Coordinates of C-alpha atoms in Angstrom, one line a residue:
M1 CA -12.7 -4.6 -9.1
A2 CA -12.7 -8.4 -9.1
L3 CA -15.4 -8.5 -6.5
L4 CA -17.8 -6.6 -8.7
I5 CA -17.1 -8.8 -11.6
F6 CA -17.6 -11.9 -9.5
V7 CA -20.9 -10.8 -8.1
L8 CA -22.1 -10.0 -11.6
V9 CA -21.1 -13.4 -12.8
F10 CA -22.9 -15.1 -9.9
A11 CA -26.0 -13.1 -10.3
T12 CA -26.6 -12.9 -14.0
P13 CA -25.3 -15.6 -16.3
T14 CA -25.0 -14.1 -19.7
S15 CA -24.8 -17.0 -22.1
A16 CA -27.4 -17.3 -24.9
Q17 CA -27.8 -20.8 -23.3
Q18 CA -28.0 -19.5 -19.8
S19 CA -30.8 -21.9 -18.8
D20 CA -28.2 -24.7 -19.5
R21 CA -25.5 -23.2 -17.3
W22 CA -24.8 -24.9 -14.0
A23 CA -25.9 -22.9 -11.0
F24 CA -23.5 -21.6 -8.4
P25 CA -23.5 -23.9 -5.4
E26 CA -25.3 -22.8 -2.2
G27 CA -23.1 -20.7 0.0
A28 CA -20.5 -19.9 -2.6
V29 CA -21.6 -16.3 -3.2
E30 CA -22.0 -15.6 0.5
A31 CA -18.6 -17.0 1.3
F32 CA -17.0 -14.9 -1.4
Q33 CA -18.7 -11.7 -0.3
A34 CA -17.4 -12.4 3.3
N35 CA -13.9 -12.8 1.9
D36 CA -13.9 -16.4 2.9
F37 CA -12.2 -17.4 -0.4
A38 CA -11.1 -20.9 0.8
T39 CA -14.7 -22.0 1.4
S40 CA -16.0 -20.3 -1.8
R41 CA -13.2 -21.9 -3.8
A42 CA -13.9 -25.4 -2.4
L43 CA -17.6 -25.1 -3.2
I44 CA -16.9 -23.9 -6.7
E45 CA -14.3 -26.5 -7.4
E46 CA -16.6 -29.3 -6.3
A47 CA -19.4 -28.0 -8.5
L48 CA -17.1 -27.6 -11.4
A49 CA -15.8 -31.1 -11.1
R50 CA -19.4 -32.5 -11.2
C51 CA -20.2 -30.3 -14.1
E52 CA -17.2 -31.5 -16.1
A53 CA -17.9 -35.1 -15.1
S54 CA -21.4 -34.7 -16.8
K55 CA -19.6 -34.3 -20.2
P56 CA -21.1 -31.0 -21.2
E57 CA -21.9 -30.4 -24.8
A58 CA -21.4 -26.6 -24.9
D59 CA -20.8 -23.8 -22.3
E60 CA -22.6 -25.3 -19.4
C61 CA -19.6 -25.0 -17.0
L62 CA -18.6 -21.5 -18.1
D63 CA -20.0 -19.6 -15.2
L64 CA -18.3 -21.9 -12.7
I65 CA -15.0 -21.5 -14.6
Q66 CA -15.3 -17.7 -14.5
A67 CA -16.2 -17.8 -10.8
R68 CA -13.0 -19.8 -10.1
G69 CA -11.1 -17.1 -12.0
A70 CA -12.7 -14.3 -9.9
I71 CA -11.6 -16.1 -6.8
A72 CA -8.1 -16.5 -8.2
A73 CA -7.9 -12.8 -9.0
E74 CA -8.9 -11.9 -5.4
T75 CA -6.4 -14.4 -3.8
G76 CA -3.5 -13.8 -6.1
D77 CA -3.6 -17.4 -7.5
M78 CA -2.0 -16.5 -10.8
P79 CA -1.9 -20.0 -12.4
A80 CA -5.6 -20.5 -11.6
L81 CA -6.4 -17.0 -13.0
R82 CA -4.6 -17.8 -16.3
E83 CA -6.2 -21.2 -16.7
S84 CA -9.7 -19.8 -16.0
A85 CA -9.2 -16.8 -18.4
S86 CA -7.8 -19.0 -21.2
R87 CA -10.6 -21.6 -20.9
T88 CA -13.1 -18.8 -20.9
I89 CA -11.7 -17.4 -24.2
E90 CA -11.5 -20.8 -25.8
M91 CA -15.0 -21.8 -24.8
A92 CA -16.5 -18.4 -25.8
K93 CA -14.8 -18.5 -29.2
R94 CA -16.3 -22.0 -29.8
W95 CA -19.9 -21.5 -28.5
L96 CA -20.7 -17.7 -28.2
P97 CA -21.0 -14.7 -30.5
A98 CA -17.8 -12.7 -31.2
D99 CA -19.0 -9.7 -29.1
H100 CA -20.3 -11.8 -26.2
P101 CA -19.4 -10.3 -22.7
D102 CA -17.9 -13.6 -21.5
R103 CA -15.4 -13.5 -24.3
E104 CA -14.5 -9.9 -23.4
R105 CA -14.2 -10.8 -19.7
G106 CA -11.8 -13.7 -20.6
H107 CA -9.4 -11.3 -22.4
Y108 CA -9.6 -8.8 -19.6
R109 CA -8.7 -11.4 -17.0
L110 CA -5.9 -12.8 -19.0
G111 CA -4.6 -9.2 -19.4
I112 CA -4.7 -8.9 -15.6
Y113 CA -2.6 -12.1 -15.3
Y114 CA 0.0 -10.8 -17.7
L115 CA 0.1 -7.4 -16.1
E116 CA 0.6 -8.9 -12.6
T117 CA 3.3 -11.3 -13.8
G118 CA 5.2 -8.6 -15.7
D119 CA 4.5 -9.6 -19.3
L120 CA 3.4 -6.2 -20.5
R121 CA 3.4 -6.9 -24.2
E122 CA 0.9 -9.8 -23.7
A123 CA -1.1 -7.7 -21.3
E124 CA -1.5 -4.9 -23.8
E125 CA -2.6 -7.4 -26.4
E126 CA -5.3 -8.8 -24.2
F127 CA -6.6 -5.5 -22.9
C128 CA -6.8 -4.2 -26.5
A129 CA -8.7 -7.3 -27.5
A130 CA -11.2 -6.6 -24.6
V131 CA -11.6 -3.0 -25.8
A132 CA -12.1 -4.1 -29.4
I133 CA -15.0 -6.4 -28.4
N134 CA -16.9 -3.7 -26.5
F135 CA -16.0 -0.5 -28.2
P136 CA -18.6 -0.7 -31.0
K137 CA -21.3 -0.9 -28.3
R138 CA -19.7 1.5 -25.9
D139 CA -22.9 3.5 -25.4
Q140 CA -24.4 0.4 -23.6
V141 CA -21.3 -0.5 -21.6
K142 CA -19.5 2.8 -20.9
D143 CA -18.0 2.0 -17.5
T144 CA -16.6 -1.3 -18.7
V145 CA -15.0 0.3 -21.8
A146 CA -13.6 3.1 -19.8
N147 CA -12.1 0.6 -17.3
R148 CA -10.4 -1.4 -20.0
L149 CA -9.1 1.7 -21.7
R150 CA -7.4 2.7 -18.4
F151 CA -5.7 -0.7 -18.2
V152 CA -4.3 -0.1 -21.7
A153 CA -3.2 3.3 -20.6
K154 CA -1.5 1.8 -17.6
V155 CA 0.5 -0.7 -19.7
L156 CA 1.5 2.1 -22.2
F157 CA 2.7 4.2 -19.3
E158 CA 4.7 1.4 -17.8
T159 CA 6.3 0.7 -21.2
G160 CA 7.5 4.3 -21.6
R161 CA 4.7 5.5 -23.9
A162 CA 3.4 8.4 -21.7
T163 CA 1.8 10.4 -24.5
E164 CA -0.2 7.4 -25.8
S165 CA -1.1 6.6 -22.2
R166 CA -2.4 10.1 -21.6
D167 CA -4.6 9.9 -24.7
Y168 CA -6.2 6.6 -23.6
N169 CA -6.9 8.0 -20.1
K170 CA -8.5 11.1 -21.7
Q171 CA -10.7 8.9 -23.8
A172 CA -11.6 6.8 -20.8
D173 CA -12.6 9.9 -18.8
S174 CA -14.7 11.1 -21.7
I175 CA -16.6 7.9 -22.0
A176 CA -17.1 7.6 -18.3
A177 CA -18.4 11.2 -18.0
A178 CA -20.9 10.5 -20.8
N179 CA -22.6 7.8 -18.6
F180 CA -25.0 10.2 -16.9
D181 CA -27.4 13.0 -17.9
L182 CA -25.8 16.4 -17.4
D183 CA -27.9 17.6 -14.5
A184 CA -26.4 18.5 -11.1
P185 CA -27.1 15.3 -9.1
T186 CA -25.8 13.0 -11.8
L187 CA -22.8 15.2 -12.6
G188 CA -21.8 14.5 -9.0
D189 CA -22.0 10.8 -9.7
T190 CA -20.0 11.3 -12.8
Y191 CA -17.2 13.0 -10.9
D192 CA -17.3 10.3 -8.3
V193 CA -16.8 7.6 -11.0
V194 CA -13.9 9.4 -12.6
G195 CA -12.3 10.2 -9.3
L196 CA -12.5 6.6 -8.2
S197 CA -10.9 5.5 -11.5
H198 CA -8.1 8.0 -11.0
L199 CA -7.5 6.6 -7.5
N200 CA -7.3 3.1 -8.9
D201 CA -4.8 4.4 -11.5
R202 CA -2.7 6.1 -8.7
R203 CA -3.5 9.5 -10.2
Y204 CA -4.1 11.0 -6.8
A205 CA -3.9 14.7 -7.6
D206 CA -6.4 14.2 -10.5
A207 CA -8.6 12.1 -8.2
E208 CA -8.6 14.9 -5.6
V209 CA -9.9 17.4 -8.2
M210 CA -12.7 15.1 -9.4
L211 CA -13.9 14.1 -5.9
R212 CA -14.0 17.8 -4.7
R213 CA -16.1 18.6 -7.7
A214 CA -18.4 15.6 -6.9
I215 CA -18.8 16.9 -3.3
A216 CA -19.7 20.4 -4.6
F217 CA -22.4 19.0 -6.9
H218 CA -23.8 16.6 -4.3
E219 CA -24.0 19.3 -1.6
C220 CA -25.6 21.7 -4.0
A221 CA -28.1 19.4 -5.6
T222 CA -28.9 16.8 -2.9
P223 CA -27.8 18.3 0.4
D224 CA -29.6 15.6 2.4
A225 CA -28.0 12.7 0.6
N226 CA -25.6 12.0 3.5
E227 CA -24.6 8.6 2.3
K228 CA -23.5 9.8 -1.2
I229 CA -21.7 12.8 0.2
A230 CA -20.0 10.7 2.8
L231 CA -18.7 8.3 0.2
S232 CA -17.1 11.2 -1.8
Y233 CA -15.5 12.5 1.4
R234 CA -14.2 9.0 2.2
E235 CA -12.5 8.7 -1.1
L236 CA -11.2 12.3 -1.0
G237 CA -9.6 11.3 2.3
R238 CA -7.8 8.5 0.6
A239 CA -6.6 10.8 -2.3
Y240 CA -5.2 13.2 0.3
G241 CA -3.5 10.5 2.2
W242 CA -1.7 9.1 -0.8
Q243 CA -0.3 12.6 -1.4
D244 CA 0.8 12.8 2.3
K245 CA -1.7 15.6 2.9
M246 CA -2.5 14.2 6.3
I247 CA -4.3 17.2 7.8
E248 CA -6.7 17.3 4.8
A249 CA -7.0 13.5 4.9
E250 CA -8.1 13.5 8.5
A251 CA -10.6 16.3 8.0
A252 CA -12.2 14.6 5.0
T253 CA -12.3 11.2 6.8
R254 CA -13.8 12.7 9.9
R255 CA -16.5 14.4 7.8
A256 CA -17.3 11.1 6.1
L257 CA -17.6 9.4 9.5
S258 CA -19.8 12.2 10.9
L259 CA -22.2 12.0 7.9
T260 CA -22.3 8.2 7.9
T261 CA -23.0 7.8 11.7
A262 CA -25.7 10.5 11.5
E263 CA -27.8 8.0 9.6
P264 CA -29.9 5.7 11.8
S265 CA -29.4 2.8 9.4
A266 CA -25.7 3.4 8.9
D267 CA -23.9 0.3 7.6
P268 CA -21.5 -1.0 10.3
T269 CA -19.1 -2.2 7.7
V270 CA -18.8 1.3 6.2
V271 CA -18.4 2.7 9.7
A272 CA -15.6 0.2 10.4
D273 CA -13.9 1.1 7.2
L274 CA -13.9 4.8 8.1
H275 CA -12.5 4.1 11.6
H276 CA -9.8 2.0 9.9
Q277 CA -8.9 4.8 7.5
L278 CA -8.8 7.3 10.4
G279 CA -6.5 4.9 12.3
Q280 CA -4.1 4.7 9.4
I281 CA -4.0 8.5 9.3
F282 CA -3.2 8.6 13.1
E283 CA -0.5 6.0 12.6
A284 CA 1.1 7.8 9.7
T285 CA 1.2 11.0 11.8
E286 CA 2.5 9.0 14.8
R287 CA -0.4 9.6 17.1
F288 CA -0.3 6.0 18.3
D289 CA -2.8 6.2 21.2
K290 CA -5.4 7.5 18.8
A291 CA -4.5 4.9 16.1
E292 CA -4.8 2.1 18.7
Q293 CA -8.3 3.4 19.8
S294 CA -9.4 3.5 16.1
Y295 CA -8.1 0.0 15.3
R296 CA -9.7 -1.5 18.5
K297 CA -13.0 0.1 17.4
V298 CA -12.7 -1.5 14.0
L299 CA -12.0 -4.9 15.7
E300 CA -15.1 -4.5 17.8
L301 CA -17.3 -3.7 14.8
R302 CA -15.8 -6.4 12.6
S303 CA -16.1 -9.0 15.3
A304 CA -19.9 -8.4 15.5
E305 CA -20.3 -9.2 11.8
R306 CA -21.9 -12.5 10.9
P307 CA -20.3 -14.1 9.2
A308 CA -17.0 -12.4 10.2
D309 CA -14.9 -11.2 7.3
L310 CA -11.7 -13.1 7.9
L311 CA -9.4 -11.0 5.7
E312 CA -10.7 -7.7 7.1
M313 CA -10.2 -9.0 10.6
A314 CA -6.6 -10.1 9.6
N315 CA -5.8 -6.7 8.1
I316 CA -6.9 -4.7 11.2
E317 CA -5.1 -7.2 13.5
A318 CA -1.9 -6.7 11.5
D319 CA -2.3 -2.9 11.7
L320 CA -2.9 -3.0 15.4
A321 CA 0.1 -5.3 15.9
N322 CA 2.3 -2.7 14.2
V323 CA 1.1 0.1 16.4
L324 CA 1.6 -1.9 19.5
S325 CA 5.1 -2.9 18.5
I326 CA 6.0 0.8 17.9
Q327 CA 5.0 1.4 21.5
G328 CA 7.2 -1.4 22.7
R329 CA 4.4 -3.8 23.4
Y330 CA 6.0 -6.6 21.5
E331 CA 4.2 -9.6 23.1
E332 CA 0.8 -8.1 22.4
G333 CA 1.9 -7.3 18.9
E334 CA 3.2 -10.8 18.3
E335 CA -0.1 -12.3 19.5
L336 CA -2.1 -10.2 17.0
A337 CA 0.4 -10.8 14.2
R338 CA 0.0 -14.6 14.7
A339 CA -3.8 -14.2 14.7
A340 CA -3.6 -12.3 11.4
L341 CA -1.4 -14.9 9.9
E342 CA -3.7 -17.7 10.9
K343 CA -6.8 -16.0 9.4
R344 CA -4.9 -15.3 6.1
Q345 CA -3.7 -18.9 5.9
R346 CA -7.3 -20.1 6.3
A347 CA -8.6 -17.8 3.5
L348 CA -5.8 -17.5 1.0
P349 CA -3.3 -19.7 -1.0
R350 CA 0.0 -20.5 0.7
S351 CA 2.1 -18.1 -1.4
H352 CA -0.3 -15.1 -1.4
P353 CA 1.5 -11.8 -0.8
A354 CA -0.7 -11.1 2.3
I355 CA 0.5 -14.3 3.9
L356 CA 4.1 -13.4 3.0
N357 CA 3.6 -10.0 4.6
S358 CA 2.4 -11.7 7.8
Y359 CA 5.5 -13.9 7.9
N360 CA 7.6 -10.8 7.6
Q361 CA 5.7 -8.9 10.3
L362 CA 6.0 -11.8 12.7
A363 CA 9.8 -12.1 12.0
I364 CA 10.1 -8.4 12.9
M365 CA 8.2 -8.9 16.1
L366 CA 10.4 -11.8 17.1
T367 CA 13.6 -9.9 16.2
L368 CA 12.5 -7.0 18.5
Q369 CA 12.2 -9.5 21.3
D370 CA 15.7 -10.8 20.6
S371 CA 14.3 -14.1 19.3
T372 CA 16.5 -13.9 16.2
D373 CA 16.7 -17.7 15.6
Q374 CA 12.9 -18.0 15.5
A375 CA 12.7 -15.0 13.2
E376 CA 15.2 -16.6 10.8
V377 CA 13.2 -19.8 10.7
I378 CA 10.2 -17.8 9.7
L379 CA 12.1 -15.8 7.1
N380 CA 13.4 -19.0 5.5
R381 CA 9.9 -20.3 5.3
L382 CA 8.9 -16.9 3.7
L383 CA 11.5 -17.4 1.0
A384 CA 10.4 -20.9 0.3
E385 CA 6.7 -20.0 0.1
A386 CA 7.4 -16.9 -2.1
A387 CA 9.2 -19.1 -4.7
G388 CA 5.8 -20.6 -5.6
N389 CA 4.3 -17.2 -6.6
P390 CA 5.5 -15.6 -9.8
V391 CA 3.9 -12.3 -8.8
V392 CA 6.1 -11.8 -5.8
S393 CA 9.2 -9.7 -6.5
R394 CA 12.2 -11.5 -5.1
P395 CA 14.3 -8.3 -5.0
R396 CA 11.5 -6.6 -2.9
L397 CA 11.3 -9.7 -0.7
L398 CA 15.1 -9.7 -0.1
V399 CA 14.9 -6.0 0.9
N400 CA 12.3 -6.8 3.6
I401 CA 14.3 -9.7 4.9
A402 CA 17.5 -7.6 4.9
G403 CA 15.6 -5.1 7.0
V404 CA 14.9 -7.7 9.7
M405 CA 18.5 -8.8 9.7
A406 CA 19.7 -5.2 10.1
Q407 CA 17.3 -4.8 13.0
A408 CA 18.9 -7.8 14.6
G409 CA 22.4 -6.2 14.1
R410 CA 23.4 -8.7 11.5
Y411 CA 24.6 -6.1 9.0
A412 CA 26.9 -8.4 7.0
R413 CA 24.0 -10.8 6.3
A414 CA 21.8 -7.8 5.4
E415 CA 24.5 -6.6 3.0
A416 CA 24.7 -10.0 1.3
L417 CA 20.9 -10.1 0.8
L418 CA 20.9 -6.6 -0.6
R419 CA 23.7 -7.4 -3.1
E420 CA 21.7 -10.3 -4.3
A421 CA 18.6 -8.0 -4.7
A422 CA 20.7 -5.5 -6.6
E423 CA 21.9 -8.2 -9.0
L424 CA 18.3 -9.3 -9.7
L425 CA 17.1 -5.7 -10.2
D426 CA 16.0 -4.9 -13.7
P427 CA 16.5 -1.1 -14.0
D428 CA 14.3 -0.8 -17.1
E429 CA 11.3 -2.6 -15.6
E430 CA 11.3 -2.3 -11.8
D431 CA 9.7 0.5 -9.8
P432 CA 12.5 3.0 -9.2
S433 CA 11.5 3.2 -5.5
L434 CA 12.6 -0.4 -5.2
G435 CA 16.0 0.4 -6.7
S436 CA 16.3 3.3 -4.3
A437 CA 15.4 1.1 -1.3
I438 CA 17.9 -1.6 -2.3
Y439 CA 20.9 0.8 -2.6
Q440 CA 20.0 3.0 0.3
N441 CA 19.8 -0.1 2.6
L442 CA 23.0 -1.5 1.1
A443 CA 24.8 1.8 1.9
L444 CA 23.3 1.8 5.5
S445 CA 24.5 -1.7 6.1
M446 CA 28.0 -0.7 5.0
A447 CA 27.9 2.4 7.2
E448 CA 26.9 0.4 10.2
Q449 CA 30.0 -1.8 9.7
G450 CA 32.1 1.4 9.7
R451 CA 32.7 1.5 5.9
H452 CA 31.5 5.0 5.3
E453 CA 33.8 5.6 2.3
D454 CA 32.3 2.5 0.6
A455 CA 28.8 3.6 1.4
I456 CA 28.9 6.8 -0.7
A457 CA 28.6 5.1 -4.1
P458 CA 25.4 3.1 -3.2
F459 CA 24.0 6.2 -1.5
R460 CA 24.4 8.1 -4.8
K461 CA 22.9 5.3 -6.8
A462 CA 19.9 5.3 -4.4
M463 CA 19.5 9.0 -4.9
D464 CA 19.4 8.5 -8.7
Y465 CA 16.6 6.0 -8.4
A466 CA 14.7 8.2 -6.0
A467 CA 14.9 11.1 -8.5
K468 CA 13.4 8.8 -11.2
A469 CA 10.5 8.1 -8.9
G470 CA 9.4 11.7 -8.9
S471 CA 7.2 12.8 -6.0
A472 CA 6.9 9.2 -4.9
G473 CA 10.6 9.2 -4.2
K474 CA 10.6 12.4 -2.1
L475 CA 10.6 10.6 1.2
N476 CA 13.6 8.5 0.1
V477 CA 15.4 11.6 -1.0
T478 CA 15.2 13.0 2.6
S479 CA 16.4 9.8 4.1
I480 CA 19.3 9.3 1.6
S481 CA 20.4 12.9 2.1
L482 CA 20.5 12.6 5.9
F483 CA 22.4 9.3 6.1
M484 CA 24.7 10.2 3.3
A485 CA 25.5 13.4 5.1
V486 CA 26.4 11.3 8.2
S487 CA 28.8 9.1 6.2
L488 CA 30.4 12.2 4.5
S489 CA 31.0 13.8 7.9
R490 CA 32.7 10.7 9.2
I491 CA 35.2 10.8 6.4
G492 CA 35.9 14.5 6.8
R493 CA 33.9 15.9 3.8
D494 CA 32.1 18.4 6.0
A495 CA 31.1 21.0 3.4
E496 CA 29.2 18.3 1.4
A497 CA 27.8 16.9 4.6
E498 CA 26.4 20.2 5.8
Q499 CA 24.7 20.9 2.5
L500 CA 22.9 17.5 2.6
F501 CA 22.0 17.9 6.3
R502 CA 20.2 21.2 5.5
K503 CA 18.5 19.7 2.5
A504 CA 17.2 16.7 4.5
R505 CA 15.9 18.9 7.4
L506 CA 14.2 21.4 5.0
L507 CA 12.4 18.6 3.2
R508 CA 11.3 16.7 6.3
N509 CA 10.0 19.9 7.9
E510 CA 7.9 20.4 4.8
M511 CA 6.6 16.8 4.8
F512 CA 6.0 15.9 8.5
P513 CA 4.4 17.6 11.6
P514 CA 6.4 18.4 14.7
G515 CA 6.9 15.3 16.8
H516 CA 7.3 13.0 13.9
L517 CA 10.3 10.7 14.2
A518 CA 11.7 11.8 10.8
R519 CA 11.9 15.4 12.1
I520 CA 13.4 14.4 15.4
E521 CA 16.0 12.3 13.6
S522 CA 17.1 15.0 11.2
D523 CA 17.3 17.7 13.9
T524 CA 19.4 15.5 16.2
R525 CA 21.7 14.3 13.5
F526 CA 22.3 17.8 12.2
A527 CA 22.8 19.1 15.7
E528 CA 25.4 16.4 16.4
F529 CA 27.3 17.5 13.3
L530 CA 27.1 21.3 14.2
A531 CA 28.2 20.6 17.8
R532 CA 31.7 19.7 16.5
N533 CA 32.3 23.3 15.6
A534 CA 32.3 25.8 18.6
S535 CA 31.2 28.7 16.4
L536 CA 27.9 26.8 15.6
F537 CA 27.0 25.8 19.2
G538 CA 24.0 28.2 19.1
E539 CA 22.4 26.6 16.1
A540 CA 23.1 23.2 17.4
R541 CA 21.4 24.0 20.7
S542 CA 18.4 25.3 18.8
L543 CA 18.1 22.1 16.8
Y544 CA 18.4 20.0 20.0
R545 CA 15.6 22.0 21.6
E546 CA 13.4 21.4 18.5
A547 CA 14.1 17.7 18.7
E548 CA 13.3 17.7 22.4
R549 CA 9.9 19.3 21.8
G550 CA 9.2 16.6 19.2
I551 CA 10.2 13.8 21.5
L552 CA 8.0 15.0 24.3
A553 CA 5.1 15.3 21.8
R554 CA 5.8 11.8 20.5
V555 CA 5.9 10.2 24.0
G556 CA 2.7 12.1 24.8
S557 CA 0.9 10.2 22.0
F558 CA 1.3 7.0 24.1
G559 CA -1.7 6.1 26.2
E560 CA 0.1 6.5 29.5
F561 CA 3.6 7.2 30.7
G562 CA 4.1 3.5 31.5
A563 CA 7.0 1.1 30.7
A564 CA 6.6 1.5 26.9
A565 CA 6.6 5.3 27.0
Q566 CA 9.6 5.3 29.3
A567 CA 11.4 2.9 27.0
E568 CA 10.6 5.2 24.1
I569 CA 12.0 8.3 25.7
R570 CA 15.2 6.4 26.6
K571 CA 15.8 5.8 22.9
F572 CA 16.4 9.5 22.6
R573 CA 19.1 9.7 25.2
P574 CA 21.7 11.1 22.6
T575 CA 19.4 14.1 22.0
F576 CA 19.1 15.0 25.6
T577 CA 22.8 14.4 26.4
G578 CA 23.8 16.4 23.3
E579 CA 21.6 19.3 24.3
V580 CA 23.1 19.3 27.8
A581 CA 26.6 19.2 26.4
V582 CA 26.1 22.1 24.1
A583 CA 24.3 24.1 26.8
W584 CA 27.2 23.5 29.1
A585 CA 29.7 24.5 26.5
L586 CA 27.8 27.7 25.8
A587 CA 27.5 28.5 29.5
E588 CA 31.3 27.9 29.9
R589 CA 32.1 30.1 27.0
N590 CA 29.8 32.8 28.4
R591 CA 31.6 32.7 31.8
S592 CA 35.0 32.9 30.1
G593 CA 33.8 35.7 27.8
S594 CA 35.2 33.9 24.7
F595 CA 32.7 34.9 22.1

């Protein structure tokens, strides 16, 4: 969103005195479009300094100020975004008409600042001010008005006013839909616009409906418009993916890729994006060999770009590093994680969330290689850098660091970090999925220290938060149910434990394909529980066999049965030994005739 605004600002100054506005310096637009924000920012700052040194009499520097704000929005530099937006509003009030687009844009960007920093009351005020400026002329700026209305709706929803939020979203949809003539080709465009808006608002089921309608109109009215149809399929794939409909997501993305590459003049950037999307689907469904192939294809395509897009390269390197580490190829993963961090440091401010994510990923890589001391140095740096960014949620950060500590077997340290996160959590404002993650991990840290009785209360609290998250918390519900069942079984509360084991297995079988780690885990844990009761050996053996099939399918997704695949299969030794033990017990019982 910020990119579109930035390009508009660069291309078409809108002041009544536009001939007096300072021009954008050479190379600034190109650097921004290549995501080289450090270069773009340096060029803009230098030009702005010269403009202000010339002692302007009116709004001569305003385009440069807004350009700096656009860069700040992209890089997460919240102080710079606030300064740019505030100066834009102040200058527009002084020199421009009350309904001028620059004034509206200043209110909108200040609203973004308040939204990102959690001041929802101020955000609502700024977004409403932006709507008020443009609403009287909404026939001329339909998309902009619809966009601002959706931001008002977002703030209303997050402050508990769901009915008002729904009304604003309906009004936004109505305005956006009126942007085109009601014939078949443009109706497809209309549904695309509304579908994309729903995606941005995280209304994924609504987005799916709109994008499927867009595809139907495009294929009926303009069947040869491959590029347009491919775009709709691409976004439909994203909508499916966010709903965990991975089979449908893969089909839609493959269709988009097929249509795109059928064009002789296919944009390599679009092709790279589609391979990246397909790789993420493969990773989510644990087909790691295919995910690696897709990610390497993206790296190949992105490396050929001139100039290379640093942030896109960093994103794909980070994704590939994750897939390699899952396959036990930690040194390769660490190398790529360091490369991603270096690129992000070149392009972004020090405390940007993407850089913090890179620190976290690198710490995990080092922990997996038993370099715990190095990992802790990086985590301490992560905490120090994050303190300079008001957008970064400290509770969320503490959860991530606690995860690294737990992976290193330092459960007491993880517990201390999670208790701090719980104290900082605001139950009225924070995402309920965060509360669920804090208390679930706190319970797991206690359980790993043998304190299963103590773990039950935080498990229940985690379940309450997961329930508040609705469909977004469904995955957490399965995990909490499973591990709470384990703790209950360890303290002799078997009836409660069995009920939760069955719930976790049922939900995971609905959500994941055979061979997914989540299904292997639930089958194995439940089988271990059942194997304690001789009358349930048959069901336990069936579950062990199901888990075995999943393990073999999972290991088969590795490129070869090399060291990494062999290390992976050794992780599941308890499944195989459990299956053998139950089979032996059943055979012994059969020989003795004690049925």
